[in-house]
Tab-separated table of N, CA and C in Angstrom:
chain	number	residue	atom	x	y	z
A	12	MET	N	-3.474	-23.559	-75.455
A	12	MET	CA	-4.015	-23.348	-76.681
A	12	MET	C	-4.236	-21.845	-76.904
A	13	LEU	N	-3.706	-21.250	-78.145
A	13	LEU	CA	-4.238	-19.930	-78.605
A	13	LEU	C	-4.726	-19.986	-79.797
A	14	SER	N	-5.809	-19.369	-80.203
A	14	SER	CA	-6.202	-19.033	-81.403
A	14	SER	C	-6.979	-17.847	-82.310
A	15	PHE	N	-6.920	-17.581	-82.991
A	15	PHE	CA	-7.737	-16.513	-83.764
A	15	PHE	C	-8.345	-17.206	-84.808
A	16	SER	N	-9.853	-16.492	-85.078
A	16	SER	CA	-10.738	-17.287	-85.894
A	16	SER	C	-11.514	-16.033	-86.631
A	17	TYR	N	-11.670	-16.190	-87.836
A	17	TYR	CA	-12.465	-14.936	-88.231
A	17	TYR	C	-13.333	-15.794	-89.356
A	18	GLY	N	-14.815	-15.440	-89.361
A	18	GLY	CA	-15.846	-15.996	-90.047
A	18	GLY	C	-17.240	-15.142	-90.157
A	19	TYR	N	-18.241	-15.766	-90.413
A	19	TYR	CA	-19.624	-14.856	-90.458
A	19	TYR	C	-20.510	-15.496	-89.157
A	20	LEU	N	-21.069	-14.249	-88.577
A	20	LEU	CA	-21.907	-14.752	-87.789
A	20	LEU	C	-23.416	-14.613	-88.327
A	21	PHE	N	-24.237	-15.501	-88.067
A	21	PHE	CA	-25.625	-15.232	-88.727
A	21	PHE	C	-26.770	-14.982	-87.502
A	22	PRO	N	-26.872	-13.917	-87.423
A	22	PRO	CA	-27.820	-13.261	-86.222
A	22	PRO	C	-29.042	-14.113	-85.959
A	23	ALA	N	-29.340	-14.272	-84.667
A	23	ALA	CA	-30.445	-15.029	-84.267
A	23	ALA	C	-31.672	-14.237	-84.194
A	24	ASP	N	-31.530	-12.728	-84.288
A	24	ASP	CA	-32.875	-12.049	-84.043
A	24	ASP	C	-33.086	-11.443	-85.439
A	25	SER	N	-34.493	-11.596	-85.767
A	25	SER	CA	-35.166	-11.449	-86.913
A	25	SER	C	-35.176	-10.085	-87.204
A	26	GLY	N	-35.374	-9.190	-86.213
A	26	GLY	CA	-35.471	-7.562	-86.541
A	26	GLY	C	-34.033	-7.289	-86.765
A	27	TYR	N	-32.717	-7.733	-86.014
A	27	TYR	CA	-31.773	-7.362	-86.327
A	27	TYR	C	-31.066	-7.590	-87.858
A	28	LYS	N	-31.707	-9.065	-88.246
A	28	LYS	CA	-31.640	-9.175	-89.683
A	28	LYS	C	-32.044	-8.385	-90.771
A	29	GLU	N	-33.391	-7.625	-90.133
A	29	GLU	CA	-33.961	-6.807	-91.324
A	29	GLU	C	-33.244	-5.472	-91.580
A	30	VAL	N	-32.597	-5.040	-90.397
A	30	VAL	CA	-31.633	-3.582	-90.270
A	30	VAL	C	-30.246	-3.839	-91.104
A	31	TYR	N	-29.755	-4.908	-90.582
A	31	TYR	CA	-28.222	-5.280	-90.759
A	31	TYR	C	-27.857	-6.202	-91.821
A	32	GLY	N	-28.783	-7.167	-92.100
A	32	GLY	CA	-28.231	-8.213	-92.882
A	32	GLY	C	-28.387	-9.495	-92.317
A	33	SER	N	-28.265	-10.349	-93.106
A	33	SER	CA	-28.375	-11.670	-92.363
A	33	SER	C	-26.972	-12.600	-92.135
A	34	LYS	N	-25.918	-11.978	-92.185
A	34	LYS	CA	-24.736	-12.053	-91.694
A	34	LYS	C	-23.366	-11.254	-91.794
A	35	VAL	N	-22.552	-11.063	-90.624
A	35	VAL	CA	-21.943	-10.170	-90.453
A	35	VAL	C	-20.540	-10.910	-89.949
A	36	MET	N	-19.332	-10.179	-90.635
A	36	MET	CA	-17.967	-10.717	-90.242
A	36	MET	C	-17.537	-10.450	-88.858
A	37	VAL	N	-17.012	-11.652	-88.277
A	37	VAL	CA	-16.647	-11.213	-86.795
A	37	VAL	C	-15.415	-11.992	-86.606
A	38	PRO	N	-14.373	-11.478	-85.807
A	38	PRO	CA	-13.100	-12.212	-85.309
A	38	PRO	C	-13.336	-12.766	-83.996
A	39	GLU	N	-12.440	-13.903	-83.692
A	39	GLU	CA	-12.669	-14.246	-82.180
A	39	GLU	C	-11.273	-14.809	-81.876
A	40	PHE	N	-11.048	-14.322	-80.662
A	40	PHE	CA	-9.656	-15.093	-80.105
A	40	PHE	C	-9.967	-15.996	-78.867
A	41	LYS	N	-9.518	-17.058	-78.910
A	41	LYS	CA	-9.692	-17.913	-77.625
A	41	LYS	C	-8.242	-18.321	-77.187
A	42	LEU	N	-8.307	-18.559	-75.899
A	42	LEU	CA	-6.882	-18.873	-75.132
A	42	LEU	C	-7.469	-20.088	-74.099
A	43	GLY	N	-7.075	-21.175	-74.256
A	43	GLY	CA	-7.147	-22.623	-73.339
A	43	GLY	C	-6.068	-23.024	-72.535
A	44	PHE	N	-6.400	-23.656	-71.587
A	44	PHE	CA	-5.173	-24.092	-70.464
A	44	PHE	C	-5.841	-25.857	-70.607
A	45	ARG	N	-4.855	-26.778	-70.473
A	45	ARG	CA	-5.203	-28.260	-70.388
A	45	ARG	C	-5.295	-28.182	-68.826
A	46	VAL	N	-6.366	-28.666	-68.663
A	46	VAL	CA	-6.972	-29.367	-67.222
A	46	VAL	C	-6.224	-30.684	-66.853
A	47	ILE	N	-7.015	-31.514	-67.455
A	47	ILE	CA	-6.441	-32.988	-67.624
A	47	ILE	C	-6.588	-33.621	-68.941
A	48	SER	N	-5.732	-34.380	-69.057
A	48	SER	CA	-5.641	-35.149	-70.312
A	48	SER	C	-6.040	-34.078	-71.535
A	49	ASP	N	-7.283	-34.316	-72.088
A	49	ASP	CA	-7.708	-33.607	-73.295
A	49	ASP	C	-8.864	-32.726	-73.068
A	50	VAL	N	-9.027	-32.543	-71.819
A	50	VAL	CA	-9.980	-31.341	-71.170
A	50	VAL	C	-9.512	-30.116	-71.052
A	51	TYR	N	-9.512	-29.063	-71.493
A	51	TYR	CA	-9.546	-27.477	-71.606
A	51	TYR	C	-10.360	-26.630	-70.780
A	52	ILE	N	-10.036	-25.680	-70.245
A	52	ILE	CA	-10.698	-24.790	-69.804
A	52	ILE	C	-10.509	-23.731	-70.417
A	53	TYR	N	-11.159	-22.849	-70.944
A	53	TYR	CA	-10.686	-21.699	-71.960
A	53	TYR	C	-11.647	-20.408	-71.902
A	54	GLY	N	-11.146	-19.526	-72.566
A	54	GLY	CA	-11.539	-18.142	-72.253
A	54	GLY	C	-12.025	-17.382	-74.002
A	55	MET	N	-12.805	-16.703	-74.149
A	55	MET	CA	-12.936	-16.245	-75.687
A	55	MET	C	-13.613	-14.887	-75.331
A	56	PHE	N	-13.246	-14.203	-76.841
A	56	PHE	CA	-13.575	-12.628	-76.811
A	56	PHE	C	-14.001	-12.456	-78.280
A	57	SER	N	-15.272	-12.080	-78.791
A	57	SER	CA	-15.578	-11.722	-80.112
A	57	SER	C	-16.072	-10.393	-80.064
A	58	THR	N	-15.827	-9.712	-81.309
A	58	THR	CA	-16.794	-8.420	-81.166
A	58	THR	C	-17.351	-8.328	-82.741
A	59	LEU	N	-18.194	-7.391	-82.796
A	59	LEU	CA	-18.864	-7.144	-84.077
A	59	LEU	C	-19.276	-5.576	-84.111
A	60	SER	N	-19.326	-4.840	-85.202
A	60	SER	CA	-19.855	-3.635	-85.466
A	60	SER	C	-20.282	-3.611	-86.735
A	61	LYS	N	-21.685	-2.961	-86.963
A	61	LYS	CA	-22.332	-2.901	-88.340
A	61	LYS	C	-23.019	-1.727	-88.308
A	62	ASN	N	-22.924	-1.354	-89.608
A	62	ASN	CA	-24.314	0.189	-89.883
A	62	ASN	C	-25.037	-0.594	-90.653
A	63	GLY	N	-26.164	-0.214	-90.531
A	63	GLY	CA	-27.503	-0.636	-91.552
A	63	GLY	C	-28.579	0.539	-91.666
A	64	THR	N	-29.745	0.039	-92.077
A	64	THR	CA	-30.793	1.106	-92.298
A	64	THR	C	-32.140	0.599	-91.748
A	65	THR	N	-32.775	1.505	-91.049
A	65	THR	CA	-34.256	1.046	-90.502
A	65	THR	C	-34.921	0.448	-91.980
A	66	PRO	N	-35.969	-0.335	-91.754
A	66	PRO	CA	-36.867	-0.837	-93.203
A	66	PRO	C	-37.915	0.411	-93.478
A	67	GLU	N	-38.459	0.878	-92.397
A	67	GLU	CA	-39.642	1.562	-93.233
A	67	GLU	C	-39.085	3.125	-93.247
A	68	LEU	N	-38.123	3.593	-92.503
A	68	LEU	CA	-37.972	5.097	-92.613
A	68	LEU	C	-36.533	5.416	-93.255
A	69	ASN	N	-35.732	4.265	-93.738
A	69	ASN	CA	-34.407	4.264	-94.158
A	69	ASN	C	-33.529	5.187	-93.505
A	70	GLU	N	-33.685	5.085	-92.256
A	70	GLU	CA	-32.667	6.165	-91.201
A	70	GLU	C	-31.060	5.156	-90.905
A	71	PRO	N	-30.373	5.766	-90.500
A	71	PRO	CA	-29.014	5.092	-90.479
A	71	PRO	C	-29.163	4.273	-89.159
A	72	ALA	N	-28.577	3.166	-88.791
A	72	ALA	CA	-28.371	2.626	-87.619
A	72	ALA	C	-27.207	2.098	-87.654
A	73	HIS	N	-26.737	1.717	-86.105
A	73	HIS	CA	-25.509	1.208	-85.918
A	73	HIS	C	-25.296	0.398	-84.710
A	74	SER	N	-24.912	-0.910	-84.791
A	74	SER	CA	-25.085	-1.748	-83.616
A	74	SER	C	-23.447	-2.318	-83.260
A	75	LYS	N	-23.471	-2.616	-81.873
A	75	LYS	CA	-22.034	-3.104	-81.826
A	75	LYS	C	-22.318	-4.015	-80.564
A	76	GLN	N	-22.012	-5.272	-80.844
A	76	GLN	CA	-21.721	-6.466	-79.704
A	76	GLN	C	-20.721	-7.090	-79.563
A	77	GLN	N	-20.480	-7.452	-78.198
A	77	GLN	CA	-19.237	-8.019	-77.819
A	77	GLN	C	-19.530	-9.038	-76.725
A	78	PHE	N	-18.857	-10.333	-77.155
A	78	PHE	CA	-18.979	-11.315	-76.114
A	78	PHE	C	-17.771	-11.957	-75.583
A	79	MET	N	-17.691	-12.048	-74.094
A	79	MET	CA	-16.737	-12.339	-73.414
A	79	MET	C	-17.077	-13.461	-72.840
A	80	GLY	N	-16.332	-14.922	-72.962
A	80	GLY	CA	-16.881	-15.950	-71.863
A	80	GLY	C	-15.890	-16.778	-71.851
A	81	GLY	N	-16.454	-18.208	-71.551
A	81	GLY	CA	-15.546	-19.264	-71.323
A	81	GLY	C	-16.268	-20.407	-70.899
A	82	GLY	N	-15.566	-21.545	-70.832
A	82	GLY	CA	-16.224	-22.929	-70.307
A	82	GLY	C	-15.061	-23.744	-70.240
A	83	LEU	N	-15.796	-25.399	-70.565
A	83	LEU	CA	-14.782	-26.393	-70.866
A	83	LEU	C	-15.115	-26.902	-72.185
A	84	ALA	N	-13.765	-27.331	-72.345
A	84	ALA	CA	-13.749	-27.975	-73.935
A	84	ALA	C	-13.096	-29.545	-74.056
A	85	TYR	N	-13.420	-30.356	-74.935
A	85	TYR	CA	-12.976	-31.800	-74.902
A	85	TYR	C	-12.246	-31.312	-76.222
A	86	PHE	N	-10.936	-31.659	-76.400
A	86	PHE	CA	-9.977	-31.697	-77.502
A	86	PHE	C	-8.886	-32.476	-77.716
A	87	PRO	N	-9.356	-33.826	-77.987
A	87	PRO	CA	-8.878	-35.005	-78.442
A	87	PRO	C	-8.273	-34.805	-79.916
A	88	SER	N	-7.210	-35.513	-80.017
A	88	SER	CA	-6.871	-36.284	-81.342
A	88	SER	C	-7.604	-37.579	-82.041
A	89	VAL	N	-7.896	-37.233	-82.997
A	89	VAL	CA	-8.827	-38.419	-83.380
A	89	VAL	C	-8.026	-39.169	-84.550
A	90	ALA	N	-6.774	-38.611	-85.042
A	90	ALA	CA	-5.853	-39.163	-85.818
A	90	ALA	C	-4.587	-38.405	-85.738
A	91	ARG	N	-3.563	-38.835	-86.384
A	91	ARG	CA	-2.572	-38.578	-86.133
A	91	ARG	C	-2.116	-37.189	-86.204
A	92	SER	N	-2.877	-36.198	-87.275
A	92	SER	CA	-2.757	-35.010	-87.412
A	92	SER	C	-4.134	-34.156	-87.349
A	93	LEU	N	-5.187	-34.852	-86.948
A	93	LEU	CA	-6.616	-34.158	-86.800
A	93	LEU	C	-7.096	-34.338	-85.533
A	94	LYS	N	-7.642	-33.035	-84.968
A	94	LYS	CA	-8.233	-32.854	-83.709
A	94	LYS	C	-9.534	-32.371	-83.549
A	95	ILE	N	-10.343	-32.783	-82.859
A	95	ILE	CA	-11.659	-31.990	-82.667
A	95	ILE	C	-11.687	-31.273	-81.338
A	96	PHE	N	-12.756	-30.387	-81.347
A	96	PHE	CA	-13.137	-29.428	-80.625
A	96	PHE	C	-14.253	-29.179	-80.144
A	97	ILE	N	-14.939	-29.914	-78.821
A	97	ILE	CA	-16.226	-29.612	-78.428
A	97	ILE	C	-16.204	-29.148	-77.268
A	98	GLY	N	-16.818	-27.760	-77.225
A	98	GLY	CA	-16.971	-26.995	-76.013
A	98	GLY	C	-18.363	-26.390	-75.731
A	99	ALA	N	-18.427	-26.077	-74.451
A	99	ALA	CA	-19.627	-25.269	-73.735
A	99	ALA	C	-19.364	-24.388	-72.742
A	100	GLY	N	-20.096	-23.536	-72.488
A	100	GLY	CA	-19.771	-22.499	-71.589
A	100	GLY	C	-20.908	-21.569	-71.645
A	101	VAL	N	-20.240	-20.262	-70.687
A	101	VAL	CA	-21.240	-18.992	-70.698
A	101	VAL	C	-20.638	-17.946	-70.929
A	102	ALA	N	-21.375	-16.758	-71.812
A	102	ALA	CA	-20.651	-15.742	-72.077
A	102	ALA	C	-21.655	-14.415	-71.839
A	103	SER	N	-20.768	-13.390	-71.719
A	103	SER	CA	-21.365	-12.031	-71.213
A	103	SER	C	-21.409	-11.311	-72.622
A	104	ALA	N	-22.858	-10.910	-72.955
A	104	ALA	CA	-22.891	-10.357	-74.121
A	104	ALA	C	-23.134	-8.871	-73.653
A	105	THR	N	-22.539	-7.946	-74.428
A	105	THR	CA	-22.690	-6.459	-74.287
A	105	THR	C	-23.055	-5.859	-75.577
A	106	TYR	N	-24.150	-5.430	-75.799
A	106	TYR	CA	-24.574	-4.708	-76.935
A	106	TYR	C	-24.876	-3.002	-76.865
A	107	GLU	N	-24.844	-2.543	-77.901
A	107	GLU	CA	-25.097	-1.011	-77.997
A	107	GLU	C	-25.914	-0.927	-79.531
A	108	GLU	N	-26.929	-0.249	-79.496
A	108	GLU	CA	-27.685	0.167	-80.654
A	108	GLU	C	-28.253	1.150	-80.891
A	109	GLU	N	-27.962	2.208	-81.829
A	109	GLU	CA	-28.413	3.532	-81.991
A	109	GLU	C	-28.963	3.202	-83.300
A	110	ALA	N	-30.286	4.315	-83.407
A	110	ALA	CA	-30.916	4.596	-84.606
A	110	ALA	C	-32.034	5.533	-84.003
A	111	MET	N	-32.412	6.306	-85.215
A	111	MET	CA	-33.377	7.501	-85.081
A	111	MET	C	-33.019	8.150	-83.658
A	112	ASP	N	-31.940	8.410	-83.392
A	112	ASP	CA	-31.764	9.470	-81.997
A	112	ASP	C	-32.040	8.462	-80.956
A	113	ILE	N	-31.806	7.414	-80.700
A	113	ILE	CA	-32.366	6.558	-79.649
A	113	ILE	C	-31.364	5.374	-79.654
A	114	LYS	N	-30.529	5.495	-78.302
A	114	LYS	CA	-29.612	4.342	-77.933
A	114	LYS	C	-29.755	3.537	-76.853
A	115	VAL	N	-29.637	2.421	-77.274
A	115	VAL	CA	-30.031	1.317	-76.428
A	115	VAL	C	-28.659	0.230	-76.102
A	116	SER	N	-28.560	0.180	-75.037
A	116	SER	CA	-27.451	-0.912	-74.295
A	116	SER	C	-27.720	-1.646	-73.409
A	117	GLY	N	-26.807	-2.621	-73.214
A	117	GLY	CA	-26.863	-3.423	-71.982
A	117	GLY	C	-26.076	-4.697	-71.757
A	118	ASN	N	-26.171	-5.496	-70.981
A	118	ASN	CA	-25.207	-6.227	-70.845
A	118	ASN	C	-26.049	-7.692	-70.278
A	119	LYS	N	-26.052	-8.839	-71.067
A	119	LYS	CA	-26.599	-9.969	-70.479
A	119	LYS	C	-25.750	-11.317	-70.386
A	120	LEU	N	-26.216	-12.412	-69.635
A	120	LEU	CA	-25.445	-13.455	-69.649
A	120	LEU	C	-26.054	-14.290	-70.543
A	121	GLY	N	-25.482	-15.179	-71.317
A	121	GLY	CA	-26.035	-16.246	-72.500
A	121	GLY	C	-25.076	-17.582	-72.393
A	122	PHE	N	-25.430	-18.066	-73.295
A	122	PHE	CA	-24.673	-19.561	-73.277
A	122	PHE	C	-23.801	-19.661	-74.651
A	123	LEU	N	-22.832	-20.808	-74.500
A	123	LEU	CA	-21.766	-20.872	-75.758
A	123	LEU	C	-21.655	-22.238	-76.003
A	124	ALA	N	-22.045	-22.569	-77.295
A	124	ALA	CA	-21.972	-23.998	-77.617
A	124	ALA	C	-20.795	-24.101	-78.789
A	125	GLU	N	-19.893	-24.800	-78.918
A	125	GLU	CA	-19.003	-24.722	-80.452
A	125	GLU	C	-18.479	-26.095	-80.441
A	126	ALA	N	-17.834	-26.199	-81.777
A	126	ALA	CA	-17.197	-27.677	-82.323
A	126	ALA	C	-16.552	-27.263	-83.443
A	127	GLY	N	-15.401	-27.935	-83.492
A	127	GLY	CA	-14.335	-27.485	-84.503
A	127	GLY	C	-13.749	-28.793	-84.869
A	128	LEU	N	-13.361	-28.878	-86.112
A	128	LEU	CA	-12.169	-29.773	-87.137
A	128	LEU	C	-10.796	-29.115	-87.103
A	129	TYR	N	-9.832	-29.656	-86.592
A	129	TYR	CA	-8.524	-29.111	-86.844
A	129	TYR	C	-7.399	-30.008	-87.361
A	130	LEU	N	-6.508	-29.330	-88.246
A	130	LEU	CA	-5.298	-30.207	-88.526
A	130	LEU	C	-4.217	-29.515	-88.064
A	131	ARG	N	-3.493	-30.424	-87.560
A	131	ARG	CA	-2.681	-30.275	-86.690
A	131	ARG	C	-1.145	-30.482	-87.285
A	132	PHE	N	-0.111	-29.542	-87.409
A	132	PHE	CA	1.214	-29.468	-87.797
A	132	PHE	C	2.250	-29.211	-86.714
A	133	LYS	N	2.712	-29.998	-85.881
A	133	LYS	CA	3.327	-29.609	-84.793
A	133	LYS	C	2.641	-29.084	-83.922
A	134	ALA	N	3.206	-27.834	-83.780
A	134	ALA	CA	2.212	-26.797	-82.871
A	134	ALA	C	1.368	-25.779	-83.448
A	135	VAL	N	1.004	-25.967	-84.746
A	135	VAL	CA	0.224	-25.230	-85.437
A	135	VAL	C	-1.198	-25.906	-85.786
A	136	LEU	N	-2.196	-25.148	-85.642
A	136	LEU	CA	-3.681	-25.654	-85.884
A	136	LEU	C	-4.067	-24.639	-87.146
A	137	PHE	N	-5.010	-25.831	-87.798
A	137	PHE	CA	-5.785	-25.036	-89.364
A	137	PHE	C	-7.102	-25.615	-89.386
A	138	GLY	N	-8.015	-25.183	-89.158
A	138	GLY	CA	-9.067	-25.660	-88.920
A	138	GLY	C	-10.660	-24.776	-89.491
A	139	LEU	N	-11.628	-25.399	-89.054
A	139	LEU	CA	-12.894	-24.814	-89.266
A	139	LEU	C	-13.905	-24.894	-87.997
A	140	CYS	N	-14.861	-24.086	-87.713
A	140	CYS	CA	-15.220	-24.058	-86.419
A	140	CYS	C	-16.653	-23.495	-86.485
A	141	GLY	N	-17.467	-24.153	-85.701
A	141	GLY	CA	-19.010	-23.490	-85.590
A	141	GLY	C	-19.428	-23.487	-84.321
A	142	SER	N	-20.452	-22.575	-84.190
A	142	SER	CA	-20.612	-21.990	-82.821
A	142	SER	C	-22.136	-21.467	-82.693
A	143	TYR	N	-22.496	-21.559	-81.435
A	143	TYR	CA	-23.763	-20.733	-81.318
A	143	TYR	C	-23.571	-20.017	-79.972
A	144	CYS	N	-23.629	-18.672	-79.793
A	144	CYS	CA	-23.461	-17.776	-78.738
A	144	CYS	C	-24.478	-16.844	-78.933
A	145	ALA	N	-25.539	-16.979	-77.703
A	145	ALA	CA	-26.528	-16.291	-77.682
A	145	ALA	C	-26.917	-15.714	-76.269
A	146	ALA	N	-27.706	-14.412	-76.189
A	146	ALA	CA	-28.284	-14.272	-75.018
A	146	ALA	C	-29.469	-13.312	-75.365
A	147	SER	N	-30.550	-13.054	-74.501
A	147	SER	CA	-31.693	-12.293	-74.703
A	147	SER	C	-31.873	-11.329	-73.640
A	148	ASP	N	-32.635	-10.165	-74.238
A	148	ASP	CA	-32.881	-8.976	-73.498
A	148	ASP	C	-34.004	-8.416	-73.913
A	149	THR	N	-34.792	-7.344	-73.218
A	149	THR	CA	-36.001	-7.206	-73.621
A	149	THR	C	-36.121	-5.536	-73.478
A	150	TYR	N	-36.361	-4.752	-74.496
A	150	TYR	CA	-36.642	-3.155	-74.562
A	150	TYR	C	-37.786	-2.749	-74.729
A	151	GLU	N	-38.398	-1.982	-74.139
A	151	GLU	CA	-39.984	-1.479	-74.114
A	151	GLU	C	-40.946	-2.561	-74.257
A	152	GLY	N	-40.896	-3.838	-73.826
A	152	GLY	CA	-41.753	-4.966	-74.155
A	152	GLY	C	-41.379	-5.710	-75.085
A	153	VAL	N	-40.295	-5.763	-76.021
A	153	VAL	CA	-39.871	-6.103	-77.033
A	153	VAL	C	-38.849	-7.361	-76.710
A	154	ASP	N	-38.711	-8.392	-76.795
A	154	ASP	CA	-38.020	-9.478	-76.851
A	154	ASP	C	-36.919	-9.577	-77.995
A	155	PHE	N	-35.434	-9.621	-77.683
A	155	PHE	CA	-34.797	-9.554	-78.831
A	155	PHE	C	-33.442	-10.392	-78.342
A	156	LYS	N	-32.850	-10.987	-79.143
A	156	LYS	CA	-31.783	-12.143	-79.109
A	156	LYS	C	-30.261	-11.174	-79.500
A	157	ILE	N	-29.405	-11.440	-78.841
A	157	ILE	CA	-27.937	-10.879	-79.372
A	157	ILE	C	-27.147	-12.003	-79.678
A	158	GLY	N	-26.544	-12.086	-80.807
A	158	GLY	CA	-25.442	-13.077	-81.145
A	158	GLY	C	-26.183	-14.210	-82.037
A	159	GLY	N	-25.748	-15.227	-82.321
A	159	GLY	CA	-26.346	-16.205	-83.092
A	159	GLY	C	-25.598	-17.351	-83.614
A	160	THR	N	-25.634	-17.870	-84.519
A	160	THR	CA	-24.763	-18.884	-85.118
A	160	THR	C	-23.472	-18.387	-85.855
A	161	ARG	N	-22.534	-19.035	-85.592
A	161	ARG	CA	-21.027	-18.770	-86.118
A	161	ARG	C	-20.099	-19.700	-86.816
A	162	ALA	N	-19.843	-19.726	-88.125
A	162	ALA	CA	-18.980	-20.362	-88.735
A	162	ALA	C	-17.492	-19.656	-89.328
A	163	SER	N	-16.638	-20.229	-88.907
A	163	SER	CA	-15.239	-19.603	-88.996
A	163	SER	C	-14.374	-20.340	-89.490
A	164	ALA	N	-13.145	-19.702	-90.130
A	164	ALA	CA	-12.002	-20.653	-90.348
A	164	ALA	C	-10.976	-20.055	-88.948
A	165	VAL	N	-9.971	-21.393	-88.679
A	165	VAL	CA	-9.173	-20.956	-87.361
A	165	VAL	C	-7.946	-21.205	-87.662
A	166	LEU	N	-6.804	-20.370	-87.061
A	166	LEU	CA	-5.479	-20.424	-87.003
A	166	LEU	C	-5.003	-20.706	-85.600
A	167	GLY	N	-4.599	-21.521	-85.003
A	167	GLY	CA	-4.338	-21.548	-83.746
A	167	GLY	C	-3.079	-22.388	-83.238
A	168	PHE	N	-2.532	-22.113	-82.174
A	168	PHE	CA	-1.158	-22.923	-81.572
A	168	PHE	C	-1.639	-23.423	-80.146
A	169	ILE	N	-0.498	-24.877	-80.414
A	169	ILE	CA	-0.778	-25.530	-79.027
A	169	ILE	C	0.487	-25.401	-78.438
A	170	PHE	N	0.343	-25.057	-77.246
A	170	PHE	CA	1.684	-24.909	-76.342
A	170	PHE	C	1.520	-25.598	-75.003
């Protein structure tokens, strides 16, 4: 299975939402291999980059987040041309944020959970997917979350 999706990420961190807004457009690539029957092992990569403004000083800010991970998925047919996808795994979250001449970056391990509904036409898939991918970190005593909830449209291929 190979898929490309594009949709909205709704950030989990309230401070992030203040600076960058409540949603960000995010692409994702996924590659999966059948292990047995309808069970797949898969890997994923998604990335986002967003400009914003600090709330009180109106200074420019820039954020970049990337997620690389994978896990196990159950991907059965529930009707002749309808498939569901239920997956869970881990993701490495890399982030970088720059505001007011301060640059903060890091990498944390987080978790990934997702589900989707797909129409299958021979080897081509079209569908909708929802997921939650998040990790947490701390900077100068302040806890923050990386990632969040995602809703996207998917185009994929089964081989």
